Tab-separated table of C-alpha atoms and ligand atoms in Angstrom:
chain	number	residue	atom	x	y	z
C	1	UNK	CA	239.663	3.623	42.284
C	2	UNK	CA	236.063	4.060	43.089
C	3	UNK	CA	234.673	2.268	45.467
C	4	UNK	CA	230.748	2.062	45.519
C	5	UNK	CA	230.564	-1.166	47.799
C	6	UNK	CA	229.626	0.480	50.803
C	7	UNK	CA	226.979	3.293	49.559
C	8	UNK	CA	223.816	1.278	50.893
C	9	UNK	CA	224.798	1.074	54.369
C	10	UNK	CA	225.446	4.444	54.282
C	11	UNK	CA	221.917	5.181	52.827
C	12	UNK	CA	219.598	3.078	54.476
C	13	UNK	CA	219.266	0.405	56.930
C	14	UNK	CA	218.341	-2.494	57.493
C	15	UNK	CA	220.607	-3.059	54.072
C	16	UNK	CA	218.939	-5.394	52.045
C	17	UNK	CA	221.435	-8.409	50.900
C	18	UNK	CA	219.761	-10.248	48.242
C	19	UNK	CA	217.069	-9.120	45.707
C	20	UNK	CA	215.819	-11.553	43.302
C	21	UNK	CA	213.982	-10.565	39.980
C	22	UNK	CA	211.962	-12.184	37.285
C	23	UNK	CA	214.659	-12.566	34.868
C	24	UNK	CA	215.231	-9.186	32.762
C	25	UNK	CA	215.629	-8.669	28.630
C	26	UNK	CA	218.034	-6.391	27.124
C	27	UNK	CA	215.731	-4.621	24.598
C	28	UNK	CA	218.773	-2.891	22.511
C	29	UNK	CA	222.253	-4.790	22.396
C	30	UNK	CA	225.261	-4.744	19.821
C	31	UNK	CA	226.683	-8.273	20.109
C	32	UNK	CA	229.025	-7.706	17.264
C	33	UNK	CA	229.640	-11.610	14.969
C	34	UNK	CA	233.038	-12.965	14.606
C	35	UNK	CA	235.419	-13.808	17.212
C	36	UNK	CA	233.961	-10.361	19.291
C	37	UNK	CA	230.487	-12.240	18.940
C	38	UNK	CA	232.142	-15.425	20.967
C	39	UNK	CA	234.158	-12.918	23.326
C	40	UNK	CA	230.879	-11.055	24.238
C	41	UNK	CA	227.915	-12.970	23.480
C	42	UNK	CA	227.790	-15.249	26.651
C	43	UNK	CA	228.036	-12.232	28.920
C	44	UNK	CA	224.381	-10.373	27.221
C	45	UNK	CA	223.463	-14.413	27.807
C	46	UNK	CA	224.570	-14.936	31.165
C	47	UNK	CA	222.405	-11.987	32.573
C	48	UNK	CA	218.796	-11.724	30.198
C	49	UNK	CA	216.435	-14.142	29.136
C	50	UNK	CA	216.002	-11.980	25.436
C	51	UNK	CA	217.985	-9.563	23.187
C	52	UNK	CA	216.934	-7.099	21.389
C	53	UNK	CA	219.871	-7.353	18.880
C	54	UNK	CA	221.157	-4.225	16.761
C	55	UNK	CA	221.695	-5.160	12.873
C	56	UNK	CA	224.516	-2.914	12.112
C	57	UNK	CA	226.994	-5.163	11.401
C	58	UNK	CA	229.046	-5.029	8.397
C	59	UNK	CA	227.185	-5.570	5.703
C	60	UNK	CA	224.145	-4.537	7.824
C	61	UNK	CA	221.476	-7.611	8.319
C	62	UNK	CA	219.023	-6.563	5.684
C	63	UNK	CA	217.249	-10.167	4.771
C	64	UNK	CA	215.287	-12.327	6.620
C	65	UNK	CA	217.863	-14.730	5.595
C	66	UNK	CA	220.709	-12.946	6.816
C	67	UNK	CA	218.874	-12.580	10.238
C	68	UNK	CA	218.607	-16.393	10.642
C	69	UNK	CA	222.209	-16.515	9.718
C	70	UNK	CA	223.282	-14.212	12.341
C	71	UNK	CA	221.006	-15.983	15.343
C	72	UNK	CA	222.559	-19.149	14.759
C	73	UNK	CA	226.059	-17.849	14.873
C	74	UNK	CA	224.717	-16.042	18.379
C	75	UNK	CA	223.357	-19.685	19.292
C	76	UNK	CA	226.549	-20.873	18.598
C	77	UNK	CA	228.627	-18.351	20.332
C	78	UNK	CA	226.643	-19.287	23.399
C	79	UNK	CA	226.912	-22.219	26.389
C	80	UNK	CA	224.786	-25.751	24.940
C	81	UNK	CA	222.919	-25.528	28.249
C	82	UNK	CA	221.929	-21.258	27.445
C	83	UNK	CA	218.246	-20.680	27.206
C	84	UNK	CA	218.898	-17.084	25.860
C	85	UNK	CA	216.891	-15.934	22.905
C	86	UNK	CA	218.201	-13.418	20.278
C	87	UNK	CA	215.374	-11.599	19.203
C	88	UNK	CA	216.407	-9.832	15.280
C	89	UNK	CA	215.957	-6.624	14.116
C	90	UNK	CA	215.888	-5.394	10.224
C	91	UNK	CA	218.359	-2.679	9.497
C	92	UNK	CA	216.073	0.083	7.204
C	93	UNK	CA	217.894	1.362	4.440
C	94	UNK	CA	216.236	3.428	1.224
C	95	UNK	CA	215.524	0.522	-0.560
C	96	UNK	CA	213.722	-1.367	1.997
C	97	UNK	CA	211.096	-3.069	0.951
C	98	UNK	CA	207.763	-2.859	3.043
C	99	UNK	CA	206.338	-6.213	1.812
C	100	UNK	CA	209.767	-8.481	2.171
C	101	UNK	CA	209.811	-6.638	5.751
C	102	UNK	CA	206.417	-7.615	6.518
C	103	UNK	CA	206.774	-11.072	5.587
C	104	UNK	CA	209.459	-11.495	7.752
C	105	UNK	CA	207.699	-10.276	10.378
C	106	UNK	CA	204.869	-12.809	10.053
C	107	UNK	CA	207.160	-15.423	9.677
C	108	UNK	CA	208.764	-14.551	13.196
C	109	UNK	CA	212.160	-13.868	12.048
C	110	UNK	CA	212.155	-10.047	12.390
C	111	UNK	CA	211.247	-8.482	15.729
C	112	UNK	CA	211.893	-5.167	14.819
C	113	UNK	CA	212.959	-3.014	12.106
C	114	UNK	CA	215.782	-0.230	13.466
C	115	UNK	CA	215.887	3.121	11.693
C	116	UNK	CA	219.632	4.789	11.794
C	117	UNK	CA	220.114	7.864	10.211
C	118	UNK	CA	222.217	7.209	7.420
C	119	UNK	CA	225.971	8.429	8.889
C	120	UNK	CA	224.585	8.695	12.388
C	121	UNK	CA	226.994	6.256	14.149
C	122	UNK	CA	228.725	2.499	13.600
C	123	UNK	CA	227.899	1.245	10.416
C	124	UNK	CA	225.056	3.086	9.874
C	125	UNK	CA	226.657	4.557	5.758
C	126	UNK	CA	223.614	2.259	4.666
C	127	UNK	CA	220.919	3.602	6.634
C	128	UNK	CA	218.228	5.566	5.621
C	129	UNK	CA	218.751	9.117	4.416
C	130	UNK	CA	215.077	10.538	4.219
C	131	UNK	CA	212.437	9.136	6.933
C	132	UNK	CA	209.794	10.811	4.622
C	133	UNK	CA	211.076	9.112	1.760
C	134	UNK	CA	210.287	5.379	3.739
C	135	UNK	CA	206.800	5.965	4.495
C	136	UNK	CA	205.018	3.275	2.651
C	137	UNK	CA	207.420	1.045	4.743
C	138	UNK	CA	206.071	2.733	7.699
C	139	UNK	CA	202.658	2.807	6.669
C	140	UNK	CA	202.722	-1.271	6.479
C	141	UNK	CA	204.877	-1.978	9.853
C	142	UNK	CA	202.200	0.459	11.298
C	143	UNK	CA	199.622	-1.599	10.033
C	144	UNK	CA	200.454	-4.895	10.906
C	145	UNK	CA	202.224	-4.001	14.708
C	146	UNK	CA	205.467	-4.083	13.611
C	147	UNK	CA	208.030	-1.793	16.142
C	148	UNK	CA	210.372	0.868	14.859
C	149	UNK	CA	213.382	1.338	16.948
C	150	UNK	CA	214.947	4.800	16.148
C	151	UNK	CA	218.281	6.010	16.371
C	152	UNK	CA	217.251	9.176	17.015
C	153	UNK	CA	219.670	12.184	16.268
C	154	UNK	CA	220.245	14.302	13.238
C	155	UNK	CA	223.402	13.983	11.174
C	156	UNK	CA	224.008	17.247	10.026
C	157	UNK	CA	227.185	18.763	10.772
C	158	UNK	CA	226.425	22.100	11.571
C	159	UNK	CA	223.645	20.914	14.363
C	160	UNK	CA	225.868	21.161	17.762
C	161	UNK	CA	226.257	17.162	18.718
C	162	UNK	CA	224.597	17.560	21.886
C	163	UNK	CA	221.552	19.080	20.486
C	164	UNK	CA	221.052	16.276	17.875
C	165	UNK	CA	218.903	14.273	20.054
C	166	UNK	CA	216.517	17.277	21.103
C	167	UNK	CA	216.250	18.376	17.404
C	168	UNK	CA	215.467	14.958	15.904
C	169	UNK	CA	212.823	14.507	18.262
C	170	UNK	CA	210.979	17.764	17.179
C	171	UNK	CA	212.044	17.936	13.288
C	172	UNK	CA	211.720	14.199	12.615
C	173	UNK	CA	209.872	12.214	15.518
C	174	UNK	CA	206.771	14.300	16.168
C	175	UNK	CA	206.156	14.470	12.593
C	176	UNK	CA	206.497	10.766	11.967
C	177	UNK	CA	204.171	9.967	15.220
C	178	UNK	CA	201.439	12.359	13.437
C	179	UNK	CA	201.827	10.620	9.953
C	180	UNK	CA	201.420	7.281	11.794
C	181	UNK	CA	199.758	7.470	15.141
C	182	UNK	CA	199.619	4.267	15.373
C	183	UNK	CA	203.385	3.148	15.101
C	184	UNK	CA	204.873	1.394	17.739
C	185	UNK	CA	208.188	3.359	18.547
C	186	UNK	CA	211.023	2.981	20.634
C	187	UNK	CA	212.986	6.111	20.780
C	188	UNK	CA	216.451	3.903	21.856
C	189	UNK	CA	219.066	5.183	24.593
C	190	UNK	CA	217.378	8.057	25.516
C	191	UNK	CA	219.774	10.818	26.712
C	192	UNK	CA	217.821	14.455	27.358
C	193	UNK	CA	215.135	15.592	29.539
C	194	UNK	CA	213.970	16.765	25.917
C	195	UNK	CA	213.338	13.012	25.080
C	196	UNK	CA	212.003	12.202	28.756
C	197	UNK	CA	209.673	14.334	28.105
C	198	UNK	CA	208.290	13.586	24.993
C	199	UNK	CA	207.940	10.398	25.630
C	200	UNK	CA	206.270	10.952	28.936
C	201	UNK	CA	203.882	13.313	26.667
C	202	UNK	CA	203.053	11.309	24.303
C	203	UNK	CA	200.827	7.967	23.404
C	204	UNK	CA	201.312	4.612	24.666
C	205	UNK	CA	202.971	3.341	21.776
C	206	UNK	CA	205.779	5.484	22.275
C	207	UNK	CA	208.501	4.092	24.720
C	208	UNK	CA	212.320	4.983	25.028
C	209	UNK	CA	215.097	2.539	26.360
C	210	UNK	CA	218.056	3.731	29.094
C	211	UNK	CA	221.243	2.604	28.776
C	212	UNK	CA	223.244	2.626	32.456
C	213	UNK	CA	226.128	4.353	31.234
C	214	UNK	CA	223.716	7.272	30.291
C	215	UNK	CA	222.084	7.113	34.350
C	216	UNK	CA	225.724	6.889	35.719
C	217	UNK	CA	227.814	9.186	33.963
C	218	UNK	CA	227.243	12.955	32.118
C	219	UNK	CA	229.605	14.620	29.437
C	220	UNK	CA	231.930	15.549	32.484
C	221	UNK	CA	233.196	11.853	32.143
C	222	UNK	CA	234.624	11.648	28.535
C	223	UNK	CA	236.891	14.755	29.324
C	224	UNK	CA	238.115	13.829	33.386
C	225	UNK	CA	241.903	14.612	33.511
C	226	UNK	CA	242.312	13.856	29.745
C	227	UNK	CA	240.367	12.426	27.330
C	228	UNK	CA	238.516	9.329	27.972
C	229	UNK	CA	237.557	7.354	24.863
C	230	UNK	CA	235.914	4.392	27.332
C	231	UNK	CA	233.171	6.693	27.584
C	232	UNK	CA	232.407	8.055	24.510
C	233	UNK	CA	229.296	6.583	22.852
C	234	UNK	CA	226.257	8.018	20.619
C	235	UNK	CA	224.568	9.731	21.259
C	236	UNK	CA	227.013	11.273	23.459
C	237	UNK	CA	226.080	11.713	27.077
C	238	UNK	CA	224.777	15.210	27.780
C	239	UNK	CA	224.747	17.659	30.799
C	240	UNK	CA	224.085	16.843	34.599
C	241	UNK	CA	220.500	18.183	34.179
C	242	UNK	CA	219.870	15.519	31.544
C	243	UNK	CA	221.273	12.418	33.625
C	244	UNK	CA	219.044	13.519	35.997
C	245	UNK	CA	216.027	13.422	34.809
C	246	UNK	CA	217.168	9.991	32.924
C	247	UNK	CA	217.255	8.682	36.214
C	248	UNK	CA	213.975	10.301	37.216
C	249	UNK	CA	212.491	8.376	34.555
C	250	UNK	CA	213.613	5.098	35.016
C	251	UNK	CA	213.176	4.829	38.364
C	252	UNK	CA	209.864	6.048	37.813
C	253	UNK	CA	207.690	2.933	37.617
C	254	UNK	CA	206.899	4.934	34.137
C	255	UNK	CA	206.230	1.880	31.472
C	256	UNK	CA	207.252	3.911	28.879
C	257	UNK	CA	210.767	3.708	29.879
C	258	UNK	CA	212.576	0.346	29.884
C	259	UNK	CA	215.969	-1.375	29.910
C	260	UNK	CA	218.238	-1.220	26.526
C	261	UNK	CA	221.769	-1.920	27.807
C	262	UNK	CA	223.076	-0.546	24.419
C	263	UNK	CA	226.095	-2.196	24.900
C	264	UNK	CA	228.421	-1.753	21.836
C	265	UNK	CA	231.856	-3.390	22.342
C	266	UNK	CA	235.057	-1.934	20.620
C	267	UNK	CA	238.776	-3.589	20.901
C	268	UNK	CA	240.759	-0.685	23.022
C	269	UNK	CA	242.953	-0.311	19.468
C	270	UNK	CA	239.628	0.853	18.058
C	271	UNK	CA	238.708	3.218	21.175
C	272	UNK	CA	242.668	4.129	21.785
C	273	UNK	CA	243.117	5.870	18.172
C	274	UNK	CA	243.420	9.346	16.593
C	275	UNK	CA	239.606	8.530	15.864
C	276	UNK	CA	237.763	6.344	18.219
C	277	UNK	CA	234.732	4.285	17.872
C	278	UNK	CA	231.807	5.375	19.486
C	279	UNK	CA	230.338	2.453	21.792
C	280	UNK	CA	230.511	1.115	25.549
C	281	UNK	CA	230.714	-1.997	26.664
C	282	UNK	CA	228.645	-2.243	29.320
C	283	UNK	CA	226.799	-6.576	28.880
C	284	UNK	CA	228.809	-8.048	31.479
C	285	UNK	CA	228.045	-5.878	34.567
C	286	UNK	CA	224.736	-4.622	32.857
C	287	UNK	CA	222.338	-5.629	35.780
C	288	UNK	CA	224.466	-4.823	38.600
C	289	UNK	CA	225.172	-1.196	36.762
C	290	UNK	CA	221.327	-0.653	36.931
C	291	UNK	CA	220.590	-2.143	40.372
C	292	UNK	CA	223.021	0.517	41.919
C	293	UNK	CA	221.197	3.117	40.170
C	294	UNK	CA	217.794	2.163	41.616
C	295	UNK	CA	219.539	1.810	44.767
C	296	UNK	CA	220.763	5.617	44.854
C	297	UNK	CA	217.629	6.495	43.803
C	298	UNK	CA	216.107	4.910	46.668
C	299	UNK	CA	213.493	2.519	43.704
C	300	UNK	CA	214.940	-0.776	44.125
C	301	UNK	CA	211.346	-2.105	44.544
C	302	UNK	CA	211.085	-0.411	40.772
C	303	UNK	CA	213.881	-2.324	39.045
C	304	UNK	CA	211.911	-5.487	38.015
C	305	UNK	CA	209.322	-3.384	36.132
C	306	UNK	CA	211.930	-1.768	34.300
C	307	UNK	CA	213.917	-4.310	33.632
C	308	UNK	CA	211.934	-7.249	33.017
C	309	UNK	CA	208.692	-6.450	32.448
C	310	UNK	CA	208.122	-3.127	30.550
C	311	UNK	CA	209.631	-4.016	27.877
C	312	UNK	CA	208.027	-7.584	27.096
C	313	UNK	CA	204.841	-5.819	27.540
C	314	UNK	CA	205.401	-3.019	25.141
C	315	UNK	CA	206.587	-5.971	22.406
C	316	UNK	CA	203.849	-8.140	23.369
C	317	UNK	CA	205.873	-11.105	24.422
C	318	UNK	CA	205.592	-12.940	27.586
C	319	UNK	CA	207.298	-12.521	30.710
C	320	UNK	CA	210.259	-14.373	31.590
C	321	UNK	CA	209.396	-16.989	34.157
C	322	UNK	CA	212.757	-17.564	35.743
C	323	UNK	CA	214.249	-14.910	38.058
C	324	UNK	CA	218.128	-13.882	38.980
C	325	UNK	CA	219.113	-13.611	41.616
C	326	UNK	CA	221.425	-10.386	43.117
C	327	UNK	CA	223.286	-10.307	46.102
C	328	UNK	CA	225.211	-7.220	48.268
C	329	UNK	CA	229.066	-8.660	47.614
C	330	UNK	CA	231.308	-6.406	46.499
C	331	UNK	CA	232.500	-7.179	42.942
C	332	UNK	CA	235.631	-5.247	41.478
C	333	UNK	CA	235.218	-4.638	37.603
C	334	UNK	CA	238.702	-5.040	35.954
C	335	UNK	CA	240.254	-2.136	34.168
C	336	UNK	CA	240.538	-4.809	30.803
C	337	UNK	CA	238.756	-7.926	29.989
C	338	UNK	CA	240.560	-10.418	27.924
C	339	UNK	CA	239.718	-11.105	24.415
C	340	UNK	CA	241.157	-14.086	22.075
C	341	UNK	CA	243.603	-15.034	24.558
C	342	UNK	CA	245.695	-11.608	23.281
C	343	UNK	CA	247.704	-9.338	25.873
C	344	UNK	CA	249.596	-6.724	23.221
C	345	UNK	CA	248.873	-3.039	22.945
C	346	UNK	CA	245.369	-2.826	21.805
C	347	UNK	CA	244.079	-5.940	22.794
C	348	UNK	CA	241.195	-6.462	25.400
C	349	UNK	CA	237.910	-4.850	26.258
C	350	UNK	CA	237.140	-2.272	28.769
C	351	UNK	CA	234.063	-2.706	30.328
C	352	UNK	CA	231.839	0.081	31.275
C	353	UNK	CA	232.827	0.647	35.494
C	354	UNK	CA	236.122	-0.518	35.118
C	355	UNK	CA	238.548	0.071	38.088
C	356	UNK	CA	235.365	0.456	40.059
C	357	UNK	CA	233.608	-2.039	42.877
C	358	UNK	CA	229.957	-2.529	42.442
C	359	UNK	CA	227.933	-3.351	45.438
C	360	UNK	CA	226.114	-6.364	44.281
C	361	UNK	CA	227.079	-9.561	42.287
C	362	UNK	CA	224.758	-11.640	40.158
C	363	UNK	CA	224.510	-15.552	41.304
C	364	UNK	CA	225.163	-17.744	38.004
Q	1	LIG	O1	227.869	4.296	20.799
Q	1	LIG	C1	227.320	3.651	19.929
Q	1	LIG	N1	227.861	2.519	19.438
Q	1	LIG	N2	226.163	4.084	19.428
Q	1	LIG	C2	225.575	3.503	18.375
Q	1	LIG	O2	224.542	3.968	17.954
Q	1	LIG	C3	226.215	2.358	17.692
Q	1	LIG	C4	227.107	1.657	18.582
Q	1	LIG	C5	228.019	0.689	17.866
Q	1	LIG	O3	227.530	-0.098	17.049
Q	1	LIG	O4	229.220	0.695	18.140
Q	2	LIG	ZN1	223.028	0.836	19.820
């Protein structure tokens, strides 16, 4: 078991033993519906004020109607007294329509619209299978302010899997930026230097979030000893280089780059299979994950820009105005959280730093 209670006092003194933060958003989250929506809801809840929450459920959320569906079952998957806020995204498919997607932006039900590739990942048959084909959509959520999260890797089969990031970016994203310059674009869970750099590069209304399974581990991790389904996710993490300069970026101060837990919970009978879904769940240690990262890096005086201000700013909402609270206690992660009450092969959650002991523990 790893133990990473004790890194600070090896790197620094005096150790700092309590950091508290304006309360951070998760600006990319999977929070599933169902009975997985009640088993992981209230832990996305527990930490962030917002959500950014993923559409690609099953069917994807395509109406505005469908949207206010799905935030109430959220709502009710949460604590009475929880202040959280679900903010909704439209799932883009080839029949979008750039008018219905407009209104529901105006309206306030829509805070996004997220572009998957169709076949990319999770759900994502329905997505869209030409970005050129979309552009009037485009053309109107560039006109009216209106941000386009990207899932951004290529599907084709013959492009090797860790290059589909770096190739999207220069066959598909460049090209879209210079149809529509004035997009608002998140380039979501970021995982090459390729993509740290072009959105370093490039114009203020380009911004990438950083999951912290994609600062802690590299490609190394899925294959330690045997093959390790907990940490396979898409895109897949890459080489050591690329973690690296992941980590460069969000410890930065950079206000391009911001938090996006991208945590995507799968039942272990859905990891633990002769094909296993991509996803990690990461929501219930999500802020803890990241603080240890800014704390290697020597940038915990960085973390509240990344994590709870960037981000609002970039979407033009306000800043949270209550804070968390972290304190140095160690905190073991169990290998399996519980889910429905059921113990039998397959059952249960593994959360992202399981087995592990993380130096700091969020006050409730
Ligand atoms: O690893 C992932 N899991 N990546 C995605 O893009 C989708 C997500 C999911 O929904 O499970
Ligand atoms: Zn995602």
């Amino acid at each position: 078991m790893l133990d990473l209670s004790g890194w600070l006092d090896r790197a620094s003194s005096p150790t700092l033993q309590q950091l508290t933060l304006r309360r951070p958003d998760d600006w990319h989250v999977h929070l599933r519906d169902g009975a997985l929506l009640k088993a992981v809801a209230p832990a996305t809840a527990s930490q962030f004020g917002r959500a950014i929450v993923m559409p690609n459920l099953n069917p994807p959320i395509t109406t505005p109607a469908a949207a206010q569906a799905y935030r109430q079952r959220i709502l009710a998957a949460l604590p009475a007294e929880s202040r959280f806020q679900p903010l909704m995204t439209a799932y883009l498919t080839d029949a979008s329509d750039g008018a219905a997607i407009a209104r529901g932006f105006n309206e306030g039900v829509w805070a996004a619209c997220k572009l998957y590739p169709a076949n990319a990942t999770t759900n994502s048959a329905a997505g869209v299978s030409s970005i050129e084909a979309i552009t009037p959509v485009i053309a109107i959520m560039e006109r009216i302010g209106m941000p386009l999260l990207i899932h951004g890797e290529v599907t084709d089969a013959n492009i090797d899997i860790f290059d589909r990031e770096a190739v999207f970016i220069e066959n598909h994203l460049a090209p879209l930026l210079a149809r529509h310059p004035g997009l608002k674009v998140v380039l979501e869970h970021i995982t090459t230097i390729d993509a740290v750099e072009f959105v370093s590069g490039g114009p203020d209304n380009l911004a990438a979030t950083i999951t912290p399974h994609h600062l802690h581990i590299n490609r190394n991790a899925m294959f330690a000893g045997g093959l390790r389904p907990d940490f396979y996710c898409l895109p897949v993490a890459k080489r050591e280089l690329h973690r690296l300069a992941l980590r460069a970026a969000a410890t930065s101060g950079n206000p391009k780059f911001f938090l996006g837990t991208d945590s995507a919970p799968h039942q272990r009978s859905a990891k633990e299979t002769a094909c296993g879904c991509a996803g990690i769940f990461n929501a219930p240690y999500a802020i803890e994950s990241y603080a240890l990262v800014f704390e290697q890096e020597k940038a915990l005086e960085r973390l509240e820009g990344f994590a709870s201000e960037f981000g609002a700013r970039f979407y033009g909402l306000p800043l949270n105005s209550d804070k968390i609270t972290l304190v140095r206690e160690p905190q073991p992660v169990p290998k399996l959280l519980d889910f429905q009450g059921a113990t039998g092969d397959g059952a249960g959650l593994v959360p992202f730093h399981a087995g592990e002991t993380l130096p700091w523990r969020l006050l409730p």
